[in-house]
Amino acid sequence: AQAINAERSLIVPHLGLFFRDELLNWSWRRLRSPGPAPMDLKSMVKANVVNSINRMKVMEPTEAINTKTSVSSQHLQKGTYDLVENAVNP
């Protein structure tokens, strides 16, 4: 998550392509229709990319690592644990 947030500009186009393809494939498989209108598709893709990036921000470790010992006092996966906990217990 930290690496993705550091180089966000590299991952955003790939996420956009992934979500576009998934939305088009989903509509074809489920509804046997050509899919959403291009403007609707664009807004759906953008919303999914923004949500994914925001989730990565939550999973990124927030506490700085102690430079003397190179160890963090907070578990690196705490953000992920919190996200899973919120999903399991809404």
GROMACS .gro file of C-alpha atoms in nm:
model
   90
    1ALA     CA    1   0.000   0.000   0.000
    2GLN     CA    2   0.286   0.236   0.081
    3ALA     CA    3   0.454   0.168  -0.253
    4ILE     CA    4   0.131   0.226  -0.445
    5ASN     CA    5   0.070   0.555  -0.269
    6ALA     CA    6   0.427   0.666  -0.335
    7GLU     CA    7   0.394   0.604  -0.710
    8ARG     CA    8   0.022   0.667  -0.756
    9SER     CA    9   0.061   0.813  -1.106
   10LEU     CA   10   0.192   0.478  -1.232
   11ILE     CA   11  -0.096   0.267  -1.101
   12VAL     CA   12  -0.396   0.491  -1.182
   13PRO     CA   13  -0.399   0.421  -1.560
   14HIS     CA   14  -0.375   0.046  -1.497
   15LEU     CA   15  -0.656   0.056  -1.244
   16GLY     CA   16  -0.865   0.252  -1.495
   17LEU     CA   17  -0.815  -0.011  -1.763
   18PHE     CA   18  -0.886  -0.292  -1.518
   19PHE     CA   19  -1.213  -0.140  -1.394
   20ARG     CA   20  -1.325  -0.046  -1.746
   21ASP     CA   21  -1.273  -0.402  -1.868
   22GLU     CA   22  -1.439  -0.551  -1.561
   23LEU     CA   23  -1.745  -0.326  -1.589
   24LEU     CA   24  -1.788  -0.405  -1.957
   25ASN     CA   25  -1.739  -0.778  -1.903
   26TRP     CA   26  -1.973  -0.781  -1.605
   27SER     CA   27  -2.256  -0.613  -1.795
   28TRP     CA   28  -2.212  -0.847  -2.088
   29ARG     CA   29  -2.201  -1.163  -1.874
   30ARG     CA   30  -2.488  -1.068  -1.642
   31LEU     CA   31  -2.721  -0.870  -1.864
   32ARG     CA   32  -2.610  -0.971  -2.214
   33SER     CA   33  -2.614  -0.603  -2.300
   34PRO     CA   34  -2.348  -0.386  -2.464
   35GLY     CA   35  -2.280  -0.212  -2.134
   36PRO     CA   36  -2.321   0.134  -1.993
   37ALA     CA   37  -2.303   0.449  -2.201
   38PRO     CA   38  -1.950   0.584  -2.250
   39MET     CA   39  -2.004   0.880  -2.017
   40ASP     CA   40  -2.156   0.658  -1.748
   41LEU     CA   41  -1.870   0.411  -1.788
   42LYS     CA   42  -1.615   0.689  -1.751
   43SER     CA   43  -1.772   0.812  -1.426
   44MET     CA   44  -1.801   0.454  -1.291
   45VAL     CA   45  -1.435   0.384  -1.368
   46LYS     CA   46  -1.324   0.710  -1.209
   47ALA     CA   47  -1.528   0.639  -0.895
   48ASN     CA   48  -1.381   0.289  -0.863
   49VAL     CA   49  -1.025   0.413  -0.912
   50VAL     CA   50  -1.072   0.687  -0.651
   51ASN     CA   51  -1.223   0.438  -0.403
   52SER     CA   52  -0.935   0.194  -0.458
   53ILE     CA   53  -0.671   0.462  -0.409
   54ASN     CA   54  -0.847   0.581  -0.092
   55ARG     CA   55  -0.846   0.225   0.042
   56MET     CA   56  -0.474   0.203  -0.026
   57LYS     CA   57  -0.424   0.522   0.174
   58VAL     CA   58  -0.602   0.360   0.470
   59MET     CA   59  -0.381   0.050   0.454
   60GLU     CA   60  -0.057   0.248   0.438
   61PRO     CA   61   0.138   0.254   0.765
   62THR     CA   62   0.099   0.595   0.924
   63GLU     CA   63   0.355   0.590   1.203
   64ALA     CA   64   0.715   0.666   1.114
   65ILE     CA   65   0.974   0.397   1.170
   66ASN     CA   66   1.223   0.460   1.446
   67THR     CA   67   1.549   0.547   1.270
   68LYS     CA   68   1.772   0.413   1.548
   69THR     CA   69   1.622   0.064   1.559
   70SER     CA   70   1.452   0.055   1.216
   71VAL     CA   71   1.143  -0.086   1.384
   72SER     CA   72   0.796   0.062   1.399
   73SER     CA   73   0.609   0.067   1.726
   74GLN     CA   74   0.289   0.010   1.528
   75HIS     CA   75   0.220  -0.308   1.334
   76LEU     CA   76   0.261  -0.247   0.959
   77GLN     CA   77  -0.064  -0.426   0.879
   78LYS     CA   78  -0.279  -0.227   1.124
   79GLY     CA   79  -0.455  -0.035   0.848
   80THR     CA   80  -0.542  -0.358   0.670
   81TYR     CA   81  -0.664  -0.517   0.993
   82ASP     CA   82  -0.885  -0.215   1.059
   83LEU     CA   83  -1.031  -0.230   0.707
   84VAL     CA   84  -1.110  -0.602   0.740
   85GLU     CA   85  -1.256  -0.549   1.087
   86ASN     CA   86  -1.487  -0.276   0.953
   87ALA     CA   87  -1.595  -0.499   0.663
   88VAL     CA   88  -1.669  -0.797   0.886
   89ASN     CA   89  -1.843  -0.599   1.161
   90PRO     CA   90  -2.028  -0.312   0.988
   0.00000   0.00000   0.00000
